[in-house]
Amino acid sequence: MGKIIAIANQKGGVGKTTTAMNLAASFAVLEYKTLVVDADPQANTTSGLGYDPKEIETSIYECMVNGDNIKDIVIHTDIENLDLVPSHIDLVGAEVEMVNLENREERMREVVAEVKDEYDIVIIDCSPSLGLITINALVAAHSVIIPVQCEYFALEGLGKLLKTINIIQSRLNENLKIEGILLTMYDVRLRLSNQVVEEVQMHFKDMTFETIIPRNVKLSESPSFGMPVVAFDATGKGAVAYLNLANEIATKNGMAKVN
């Protein structure tokens, strides 16, 4: 049974989509059968992996709202072991359309259940909000990674997200765990970056990943070429950091591969 990890933070610009696509690609490179589900209407994970969202005819939206079978829309990417469930701008309207649906918070769990046993890891990229789609992702997931950028106001909104996670744990998904807080956009030269690292590690010591994602030009450039950084700049700092993160998660969950 595949481990399902949601990447969530209602604050935009924290490296959420960068983490979703690059962590998924890193697991794939490490020979874990991996599925990334783009549950963000902006569809940046879809385009970042080389697919034009405008040309996507059936997406996660149709699965959640119309009951289409997820197996029919899975895309096998150019990266071995990495599959994609694409998103589309139509997902913006899904929250309104799902309001009157039965078990509306559990639609994604039902959809992903159709394929999760075919993968070692399922990564869900959430939208930058705490709306119904993000709640669906957290209900479907076994755990959640919270990206936090090493910049001013880094902890702003984190309390609200943790409160939402607590509510979901108590009412909708008692098995949901916090996989970890991931520090992103770290610049070793900046005093502010180092202060944020210290502050997050002080407040959330046991919840913070050892791996820290650096600010890296290749990480920023790779989506415009439609590929994750492990394919764009395999030996660069960004790629190495996400490979380290994948290994850290695998080890923590007893999934590390024995050579």
PDB file of C-alpha atoms in Angstrom:
ATOM      1  CA  MET A   1       0.000   0.000   0.000  1.00  0.00           C
ATOM      2  CA  GLY A   2       1.427   3.372  -1.041  1.00  0.00           C
ATOM      3  CA  LYS A   3       2.151   6.058   1.517  1.00  0.00           C
ATOM      4  CA  ILE A   4       0.143   9.191   0.694  1.00  0.00           C
ATOM      5  CA  ILE A   5       1.797  12.523   1.551  1.00  0.00           C
ATOM      6  CA  ALA A   6       0.089  15.902   1.087  1.00  0.00           C
ATOM      7  CA  ILE A   7       2.220  19.028   0.620  1.00  0.00           C
ATOM      8  CA  ALA A   8       0.226  21.836   2.206  1.00  0.00           C
ATOM      9  CA  ASN A   9       0.490  25.459   3.283  1.00  0.00           C
ATOM     10  CA  GLN A  10      -2.217  28.048   2.705  1.00  0.00           C
ATOM     11  CA  LYS A  11       0.513  30.671   2.328  1.00  0.00           C
ATOM     12  CA  GLY A  12       1.664  31.082  -1.269  1.00  0.00           C
ATOM     13  CA  GLY A  13       5.268  31.265  -2.402  1.00  0.00           C
ATOM     14  CA  VAL A  14       6.708  28.855   0.152  1.00  0.00           C
ATOM     15  CA  GLY A  15       8.022  26.241  -2.277  1.00  0.00           C
ATOM     16  CA  LYS A  16       5.013  23.932  -2.077  1.00  0.00           C
ATOM     17  CA  THR A  17       4.761  22.992  -5.756  1.00  0.00           C
ATOM     18  CA  THR A  18       8.567  22.980  -6.105  1.00  0.00           C
ATOM     19  CA  THR A  19       8.620  20.456  -3.270  1.00  0.00           C
ATOM     20  CA  ALA A  20       5.773  18.337  -4.646  1.00  0.00           C
ATOM     21  CA  MET A  21       7.240  17.840  -8.118  1.00  0.00           C
ATOM     22  CA  ASN A  22      10.883  17.538  -7.047  1.00  0.00           C
ATOM     23  CA  LEU A  23      10.261  15.263  -4.077  1.00  0.00           C
ATOM     24  CA  ALA A  24       8.112  13.003  -6.272  1.00  0.00           C
ATOM     25  CA  ALA A  25      10.804  12.948  -8.972  1.00  0.00           C
ATOM     26  CA  SER A  26      13.472  12.216  -6.358  1.00  0.00           C
ATOM     27  CA  PHE A  27      11.537   9.214  -5.042  1.00  0.00           C
ATOM     28  CA  ALA A  28      11.188   8.018  -8.644  1.00  0.00           C
ATOM     29  CA  VAL A  29      14.939   8.361  -9.284  1.00  0.00           C
ATOM     30  CA  LEU A  30      15.533   6.353  -6.101  1.00  0.00           C
ATOM     31  CA  GLU A  31      13.406   3.606  -7.725  1.00  0.00           C
ATOM     32  CA  TYR A  32      10.209   4.078  -5.729  1.00  0.00           C
ATOM     33  CA  LYS A  33       7.080   3.765  -7.894  1.00  0.00           C
ATOM     34  CA  THR A  34       5.691   7.274  -7.458  1.00  0.00           C
ATOM     35  CA  LEU A  35       2.472   9.112  -8.300  1.00  0.00           C
ATOM     36  CA  VAL A  36       2.124  12.885  -7.992  1.00  0.00           C
ATOM     37  CA  VAL A  37      -1.426  14.258  -7.854  1.00  0.00           C
ATOM     38  CA  ASP A  38      -1.752  17.907  -8.887  1.00  0.00           C
ATOM     39  CA  ALA A  39      -4.642  19.192  -6.765  1.00  0.00           C
ATOM     40  CA  ASP A  40      -3.881  22.873  -7.336  1.00  0.00           C
ATOM     41  CA  PRO A  41      -6.029  24.740  -9.911  1.00  0.00           C
ATOM     42  CA  GLN A  42      -2.910  26.679 -10.960  1.00  0.00           C
ATOM     43  CA  ALA A  43      -1.638  23.332 -12.346  1.00  0.00           C
ATOM     44  CA  ASN A  44       2.007  24.290 -11.819  1.00  0.00           C
ATOM     45  CA  THR A  45       3.083  20.728 -11.042  1.00  0.00           C
ATOM     46  CA  THR A  46       1.447  19.623 -14.301  1.00  0.00           C
ATOM     47  CA  SER A  47       3.260  22.272 -16.364  1.00  0.00           C
ATOM     48  CA  GLY A  48       6.463  21.827 -14.349  1.00  0.00           C
ATOM     49  CA  LEU A  49       6.577  18.196 -15.468  1.00  0.00           C
ATOM     50  CA  GLY A  50       6.212  19.186 -19.103  1.00  0.00           C
ATOM     51  CA  TYR A  51       2.463  19.113 -19.788  1.00  0.00           C
ATOM     52  CA  ASP A  52       0.310  22.019 -20.957  1.00  0.00           C
ATOM     53  CA  PRO A  53      -2.712  22.273 -18.601  1.00  0.00           C
ATOM     54  CA  LYS A  54      -4.742  23.802 -21.467  1.00  0.00           C
ATOM     55  CA  GLU A  55      -4.392  20.551 -23.377  1.00  0.00           C
ATOM     56  CA  ILE A  56      -5.490  18.385 -20.454  1.00  0.00           C
ATOM     57  CA  GLU A  57      -8.982  17.095 -21.225  1.00  0.00           C
ATOM     58  CA  THR A  58      -9.555  15.022 -18.082  1.00  0.00           C
ATOM     59  CA  SER A  59      -8.007  15.937 -14.733  1.00  0.00           C
ATOM     60  CA  ILE A  60      -8.370  15.319 -11.008  1.00  0.00           C
ATOM     61  CA  TYR A  61     -11.377  17.680 -11.257  1.00  0.00           C
ATOM     62  CA  GLU A  62     -13.421  15.191 -13.319  1.00  0.00           C
ATOM     63  CA  CYS A  63     -12.505  12.404 -10.909  1.00  0.00           C
ATOM     64  CA  MET A  64     -13.656  14.311  -7.831  1.00  0.00           C
ATOM     65  CA  VAL A  65     -16.770  15.976  -9.262  1.00  0.00           C
ATOM     66  CA  ASN A  66     -17.988  13.558 -11.951  1.00  0.00           C
ATOM     67  CA  GLY A  67     -16.629  10.277 -10.620  1.00  0.00           C
ATOM     68  CA  ASP A  68     -14.297   9.586 -13.570  1.00  0.00           C
ATOM     69  CA  ASN A  69     -11.825   6.749 -12.936  1.00  0.00           C
ATOM     70  CA  ILE A  70      -8.389   8.024 -11.955  1.00  0.00           C
ATOM     71  CA  LYS A  71      -6.755   5.100 -13.778  1.00  0.00           C
ATOM     72  CA  ASP A  72      -7.942   6.581 -17.073  1.00  0.00           C
ATOM     73  CA  ILE A  73      -6.168   9.906 -16.573  1.00  0.00           C
ATOM     74  CA  VAL A  74      -2.799   8.854 -15.124  1.00  0.00           C
ATOM     75  CA  ILE A  75       0.052  10.127 -17.308  1.00  0.00           C
ATOM     76  CA  HIS A  76       3.325   8.198 -17.468  1.00  0.00           C
ATOM     77  CA  THR A  77       5.971  10.939 -17.439  1.00  0.00           C
ATOM     78  CA  ASP A  78       9.372  10.871 -19.153  1.00  0.00           C
ATOM     79  CA  ILE A  79      10.931  10.011 -15.804  1.00  0.00           C
ATOM     80  CA  GLU A  80      10.943   6.314 -15.068  1.00  0.00           C
ATOM     81  CA  ASN A  81       8.779   5.363 -12.044  1.00  0.00           C
ATOM     82  CA  LEU A  82       7.006   8.758 -12.028  1.00  0.00           C
ATOM     83  CA  ASP A  83       3.324   9.096 -12.956  1.00  0.00           C
ATOM     84  CA  LEU A  84       1.147  12.213 -12.850  1.00  0.00           C
ATOM     85  CA  VAL A  85      -2.529  12.909 -12.228  1.00  0.00           C
ATOM     86  CA  PRO A  86      -2.847  16.345 -13.865  1.00  0.00           C
ATOM     87  CA  SER A  87      -4.792  19.414 -12.812  1.00  0.00           C
ATOM     88  CA  HIS A  88      -6.767  21.969 -14.774  1.00  0.00           C
ATOM     89  CA  ILE A  89      -8.120  25.481 -14.153  1.00  0.00           C
ATOM     90  CA  ASP A  90     -11.606  23.884 -13.867  1.00  0.00           C
ATOM     91  CA  LEU A  91     -10.587  22.721 -10.395  1.00  0.00           C
ATOM     92  CA  VAL A  92     -11.268  26.303  -9.234  1.00  0.00           C
ATOM     93  CA  GLY A  93     -14.998  25.592  -9.549  1.00  0.00           C
ATOM     94  CA  ALA A  94     -14.845  22.209  -7.886  1.00  0.00           C
ATOM     95  CA  GLU A  95     -15.255  23.586  -4.364  1.00  0.00           C
ATOM     96  CA  VAL A  96     -18.597  25.181  -5.290  1.00  0.00           C
ATOM     97  CA  GLU A  97     -19.769  22.124  -7.220  1.00  0.00           C
ATOM     98  CA  MET A  98     -18.843  19.761  -4.391  1.00  0.00           C
ATOM     99  CA  VAL A  99     -20.747  21.631  -1.681  1.00  0.00           C
ATOM    100  CA  ASN A 100     -23.872  19.514  -2.077  1.00  0.00           C
ATOM    101  CA  LEU A 101     -22.120  16.223  -2.824  1.00  0.00           C
ATOM    102  CA  GLU A 102     -22.339  13.377  -0.351  1.00  0.00           C
ATOM    103  CA  ASN A 103     -19.114  12.809   1.640  1.00  0.00           C
ATOM    104  CA  ARG A 104     -17.670  15.921  -0.008  1.00  0.00           C
ATOM    105  CA  GLU A 105     -14.547  15.900   2.215  1.00  0.00           C
ATOM    106  CA  GLU A 106     -13.739  12.317   1.213  1.00  0.00           C
ATOM    107  CA  ARG A 107     -13.934  12.536  -2.582  1.00  0.00           C
ATOM    108  CA  MET A 108     -10.174  12.548  -3.087  1.00  0.00           C
ATOM    109  CA  ARG A 109      -9.632   9.684  -0.659  1.00  0.00           C
ATOM    110  CA  GLU A 110     -12.120   7.618  -2.680  1.00  0.00           C
ATOM    111  CA  VAL A 111     -10.441   8.606  -5.961  1.00  0.00           C
ATOM    112  CA  VAL A 112      -6.851   7.913  -4.820  1.00  0.00           C
ATOM    113  CA  ALA A 113      -7.900   4.612  -3.208  1.00  0.00           C
ATOM    114  CA  GLU A 114      -8.338   3.235  -6.754  1.00  0.00           C
ATOM    115  CA  VAL A 115      -4.586   3.433  -7.456  1.00  0.00           C
ATOM    116  CA  LYS A 116      -2.661   3.821  -4.196  1.00  0.00           C
ATOM    117  CA  ASP A 117      -1.763   0.122  -3.986  1.00  0.00           C
ATOM    118  CA  GLU A 118       0.056   0.397  -7.315  1.00  0.00           C
ATOM    119  CA  TYR A 119       2.589   2.873  -5.897  1.00  0.00           C
ATOM    120  CA  ASP A 120       5.163   3.114  -3.113  1.00  0.00           C
ATOM    121  CA  ILE A 121       4.562   6.854  -2.686  1.00  0.00           C
ATOM    122  CA  VAL A 122       1.697   9.185  -3.626  1.00  0.00           C
ATOM    123  CA  ILE A 123       2.433  12.934  -3.353  1.00  0.00           C
ATOM    124  CA  ILE A 124      -0.496  15.404  -3.422  1.00  0.00           C
ATOM    125  CA  ASP A 125       0.244  19.044  -4.282  1.00  0.00           C
ATOM    126  CA  CYS A 126      -2.386  21.185  -2.542  1.00  0.00           C
ATOM    127  CA  SER A 127      -3.641  24.628  -3.500  1.00  0.00           C
ATOM    128  CA  PRO A 128      -2.462  27.640  -1.431  1.00  0.00           C
ATOM    129  CA  SER A 129      -5.652  27.778   0.629  1.00  0.00           C
ATOM    130  CA  LEU A 130      -7.467  25.885   3.359  1.00  0.00           C
ATOM    131  CA  GLY A 131     -10.497  25.257   1.168  1.00  0.00           C
ATOM    132  CA  LEU A 132     -12.386  22.070   0.390  1.00  0.00           C
ATOM    133  CA  ILE A 133      -9.779  20.727  -2.070  1.00  0.00           C
ATOM    134  CA  THR A 134      -6.970  21.029   0.492  1.00  0.00           C
ATOM    135  CA  ILE A 135      -9.190  19.453   3.146  1.00  0.00           C
ATOM    136  CA  ASN A 136      -9.857  16.599   0.699  1.00  0.00           C
ATOM    137  CA  ALA A 137      -6.111  16.105   0.262  1.00  0.00           C
ATOM    138  CA  LEU A 138      -5.523  16.037   4.026  1.00  0.00           C
ATOM    139  CA  VAL A 139      -8.354  13.539   4.491  1.00  0.00           C
ATOM    140  CA  ALA A 140      -6.846  11.327   1.775  1.00  0.00           C
ATOM    141  CA  ALA A 141      -3.279  11.544   3.125  1.00  0.00           C
ATOM    142  CA  HIS A 142      -1.408   9.506   5.698  1.00  0.00           C
ATOM    143  CA  SER A 143       0.803  12.500   6.476  1.00  0.00           C
ATOM    144  CA  VAL A 144       1.469  16.113   5.550  1.00  0.00           C
ATOM    145  CA  ILE A 145       4.647  18.042   4.764  1.00  0.00           C
ATOM    146  CA  ILE A 146       4.501  21.753   5.555  1.00  0.00           C
ATOM    147  CA  PRO A 147       6.985  23.879   3.560  1.00  0.00           C
ATOM    148  CA  VAL A 148       8.112  27.048   5.374  1.00  0.00           C
ATOM    149  CA  GLN A 149      10.308  29.569   3.588  1.00  0.00           C
ATOM    150  CA  CYS A 150      13.341  31.013   5.383  1.00  0.00           C
ATOM    151  CA  GLU A 151      12.079  34.580   5.100  1.00  0.00           C
ATOM    152  CA  TYR A 152      10.333  37.254   7.160  1.00  0.00           C
ATOM    153  CA  PHE A 153       6.798  36.257   8.228  1.00  0.00           C
ATOM    154  CA  ALA A 154       7.822  32.598   7.788  1.00  0.00           C
ATOM    155  CA  LEU A 155       5.681  31.412  10.688  1.00  0.00           C
ATOM    156  CA  GLU A 156       2.713  33.588   9.704  1.00  0.00           C
ATOM    157  CA  GLY A 157      -0.308  31.345   9.168  1.00  0.00           C
ATOM    158  CA  LEU A 158       1.464  28.222  10.410  1.00  0.00           C
ATOM    159  CA  GLY A 159      -0.652  28.172  13.578  1.00  0.00           C
ATOM    160  CA  LYS A 160      -3.847  28.332  11.515  1.00  0.00           C
ATOM    161  CA  LEU A 161      -2.689  25.421   9.350  1.00  0.00           C
ATOM    162  CA  LEU A 162      -1.782  23.324  12.395  1.00  0.00           C
ATOM    163  CA  LYS A 163      -5.215  24.107  13.878  1.00  0.00           C
ATOM    164  CA  THR A 164      -6.879  22.936  10.640  1.00  0.00           C
ATOM    165  CA  ILE A 165      -4.816  19.741  10.739  1.00  0.00           C
ATOM    166  CA  ASN A 166      -5.948  19.162  14.352  1.00  0.00           C
ATOM    167  CA  ILE A 167      -9.602  19.549  13.323  1.00  0.00           C
ATOM    168  CA  ILE A 168      -9.148  17.081  10.459  1.00  0.00           C
ATOM    169  CA  GLN A 169      -7.397  14.637  12.800  1.00  0.00           C
ATOM    170  CA  SER A 170     -10.254  14.825  15.293  1.00  0.00           C
ATOM    171  CA  ARG A 171     -13.157  14.726  12.828  1.00  0.00           C
ATOM    172  CA  LEU A 172     -12.177  13.313   9.444  1.00  0.00           C
ATOM    173  CA  ASN A 173      -8.827  11.523   9.464  1.00  0.00           C
ATOM    174  CA  GLU A 174      -7.576  10.395  12.861  1.00  0.00           C
ATOM    175  CA  ASN A 175      -4.558   8.701  11.240  1.00  0.00           C
ATOM    176  CA  LEU A 176      -3.179  11.912   9.684  1.00  0.00           C
ATOM    177  CA  LYS A 177       0.350  12.655  10.885  1.00  0.00           C
ATOM    178  CA  ILE A 178       2.634  15.609  10.367  1.00  0.00           C
ATOM    179  CA  GLU A 179       5.496  14.176   8.323  1.00  0.00           C
ATOM    180  CA  GLY A 180       7.511  17.280   9.023  1.00  0.00           C
ATOM    181  CA  ILE A 181       8.070  21.003   8.561  1.00  0.00           C
ATOM    182  CA  LEU A 182      10.377  21.616   5.602  1.00  0.00           C
ATOM    183  CA  LEU A 183      12.549  24.728   5.568  1.00  0.00           C
ATOM    184  CA  THR A 184      12.838  26.088   2.012  1.00  0.00           C
ATOM    185  CA  MET A 185      14.582  28.946   0.155  1.00  0.00           C
ATOM    186  CA  TYR A 186      17.477  28.914   2.607  1.00  0.00           C
ATOM    187  CA  ASP A 187      20.342  31.311   1.873  1.00  0.00           C
ATOM    188  CA  VAL A 188      23.323  30.600   4.109  1.00  0.00           C
ATOM    189  CA  ARG A 189      24.634  34.157   3.513  1.00  0.00           C
ATOM    190  CA  LEU A 190      21.593  35.847   5.032  1.00  0.00           C
ATOM    191  CA  ARG A 191      21.315  36.391   8.762  1.00  0.00           C
ATOM    192  CA  LEU A 192      17.512  36.342   8.407  1.00  0.00           C
ATOM    193  CA  SER A 193      17.570  32.836   6.879  1.00  0.00           C
ATOM    194  CA  ASN A 194      19.641  31.557   9.774  1.00  0.00           C
ATOM    195  CA  GLN A 195      17.357  33.261  12.307  1.00  0.00           C
ATOM    196  CA  VAL A 196      14.286  31.620  10.759  1.00  0.00           C
ATOM    197  CA  VAL A 197      15.970  28.193  10.854  1.00  0.00           C
ATOM    198  CA  GLU A 198      16.804  28.683  14.542  1.00  0.00           C
ATOM    199  CA  GLU A 199      13.288  29.896  15.358  1.00  0.00           C
ATOM    200  CA  VAL A 200      11.511  27.032  13.561  1.00  0.00           C
ATOM    201  CA  GLN A 201      13.846  24.421  15.040  1.00  0.00           C
ATOM    202  CA  MET A 202      13.343  25.910  18.499  1.00  0.00           C
ATOM    203  CA  HIS A 203       9.523  25.914  18.297  1.00  0.00           C
ATOM    204  CA  PHE A 204       9.076  22.714  16.281  1.00  0.00           C
ATOM    205  CA  LYS A 205      12.228  20.739  17.019  1.00  0.00           C
ATOM    206  CA  ASP A 206      10.844  17.222  16.628  1.00  0.00           C
ATOM    207  CA  MET A 207       8.692  18.179  13.648  1.00  0.00           C
ATOM    208  CA  THR A 208      11.381  19.803  11.481  1.00  0.00           C
ATOM    209  CA  PHE A 209      13.233  17.891   8.761  1.00  0.00           C
ATOM    210  CA  GLU A 210      17.015  17.767   8.996  1.00  0.00           C
ATOM    211  CA  THR A 211      17.152  18.412   5.253  1.00  0.00           C
ATOM    212  CA  ILE A 212      16.904  22.110   4.361  1.00  0.00           C
ATOM    213  CA  ILE A 213      16.144  23.189   0.781  1.00  0.00           C
ATOM    214  CA  PRO A 214      18.495  25.954  -0.404  1.00  0.00           C
ATOM    215  CA  ARG A 215      17.627  28.909  -2.574  1.00  0.00           C
ATOM    216  CA  ASN A 216      18.877  27.677  -5.925  1.00  0.00           C
ATOM    217  CA  VAL A 217      18.748  29.113  -9.454  1.00  0.00           C
ATOM    218  CA  LYS A 218      18.362  25.707 -11.135  1.00  0.00           C
ATOM    219  CA  LEU A 219      15.410  24.885  -8.858  1.00  0.00           C
ATOM    220  CA  SER A 220      13.710  28.061 -10.060  1.00  0.00           C
ATOM    221  CA  GLU A 221      14.580  27.517 -13.719  1.00  0.00           C
ATOM    222  CA  SER A 222      13.717  23.837 -14.147  1.00  0.00           C
ATOM    223  CA  PRO A 223       9.873  24.198 -14.276  1.00  0.00           C
ATOM    224  CA  SER A 224      10.143  26.554 -17.267  1.00  0.00           C
ATOM    225  CA  PHE A 225      11.857  23.691 -19.118  1.00  0.00           C
ATOM    226  CA  GLY A 226       9.086  21.287 -18.063  1.00  0.00           C
ATOM    227  CA  MET A 227      11.266  19.072 -15.934  1.00  0.00           C
ATOM    228  CA  PRO A 228      12.125  18.505 -12.266  1.00  0.00           C
ATOM    229  CA  VAL A 229      15.548  19.580 -11.061  1.00  0.00           C
ATOM    230  CA  VAL A 230      16.846  15.986 -10.809  1.00  0.00           C
ATOM    231  CA  ALA A 231      16.520  15.810 -14.609  1.00  0.00           C
ATOM    232  CA  PHE A 232      17.581  19.423 -15.267  1.00  0.00           C
ATOM    233  CA  ASP A 233      20.635  19.678 -13.001  1.00  0.00           C
ATOM    234  CA  ALA A 234      21.152  16.274 -11.398  1.00  0.00           C
ATOM    235  CA  THR A 235      24.304  17.123  -9.423  1.00  0.00           C
ATOM    236  CA  GLY A 236      23.282  20.621  -8.290  1.00  0.00           C
ATOM    237  CA  LYS A 237      22.463  21.691  -4.755  1.00  0.00           C
ATOM    238  CA  GLY A 238      18.705  21.703  -5.345  1.00  0.00           C
ATOM    239  CA  ALA A 239      18.604  18.175  -6.735  1.00  0.00           C
ATOM    240  CA  VAL A 240      20.858  16.826  -3.980  1.00  0.00           C
ATOM    241  CA  ALA A 241      18.680  18.463  -1.305  1.00  0.00           C
ATOM    242  CA  TYR A 242      15.459  16.840  -2.593  1.00  0.00           C
ATOM    243  CA  LEU A 243      17.173  13.459  -2.969  1.00  0.00           C
ATOM    244  CA  ASN A 244      18.324  13.810   0.644  1.00  0.00           C
ATOM    245  CA  LEU A 245      14.761  14.681   1.694  1.00  0.00           C
ATOM    246  CA  ALA A 246      13.376  11.606  -0.088  1.00  0.00           C
ATOM    247  CA  ASN A 247      15.965   9.438   1.659  1.00  0.00           C
ATOM    248  CA  GLU A 248      15.175  11.037   5.028  1.00  0.00           C
ATOM    249  CA  ILE A 249      11.440  10.324   4.608  1.00  0.00           C
ATOM    250  CA  ALA A 250      12.086   6.775   3.382  1.00  0.00           C
ATOM    251  CA  THR A 251      14.375   6.042   6.349  1.00  0.00           C
ATOM    252  CA  LYS A 252      11.919   7.569   8.835  1.00  0.00           C
ATOM    253  CA  ASN A 253       9.128   5.360   7.478  1.00  0.00           C
ATOM    254  CA  GLY A 254      11.160   2.167   7.273  1.00  0.00           C
ATOM    255  CA  MET A 255      11.066   2.270   3.458  1.00  0.00           C
ATOM    256  CA  ALA A 256      14.783   2.678   2.790  1.00  0.00           C
ATOM    257  CA  LYS A 257      15.980   0.375   0.026  1.00  0.00           C
ATOM    258  CA  VAL A 258      18.735  -2.088   0.924  1.00  0.00           C
ATOM    259  CA  ASN A 259      21.513  -2.228  -1.674  1.00  0.00           C
TER     260      ASN A 259
END
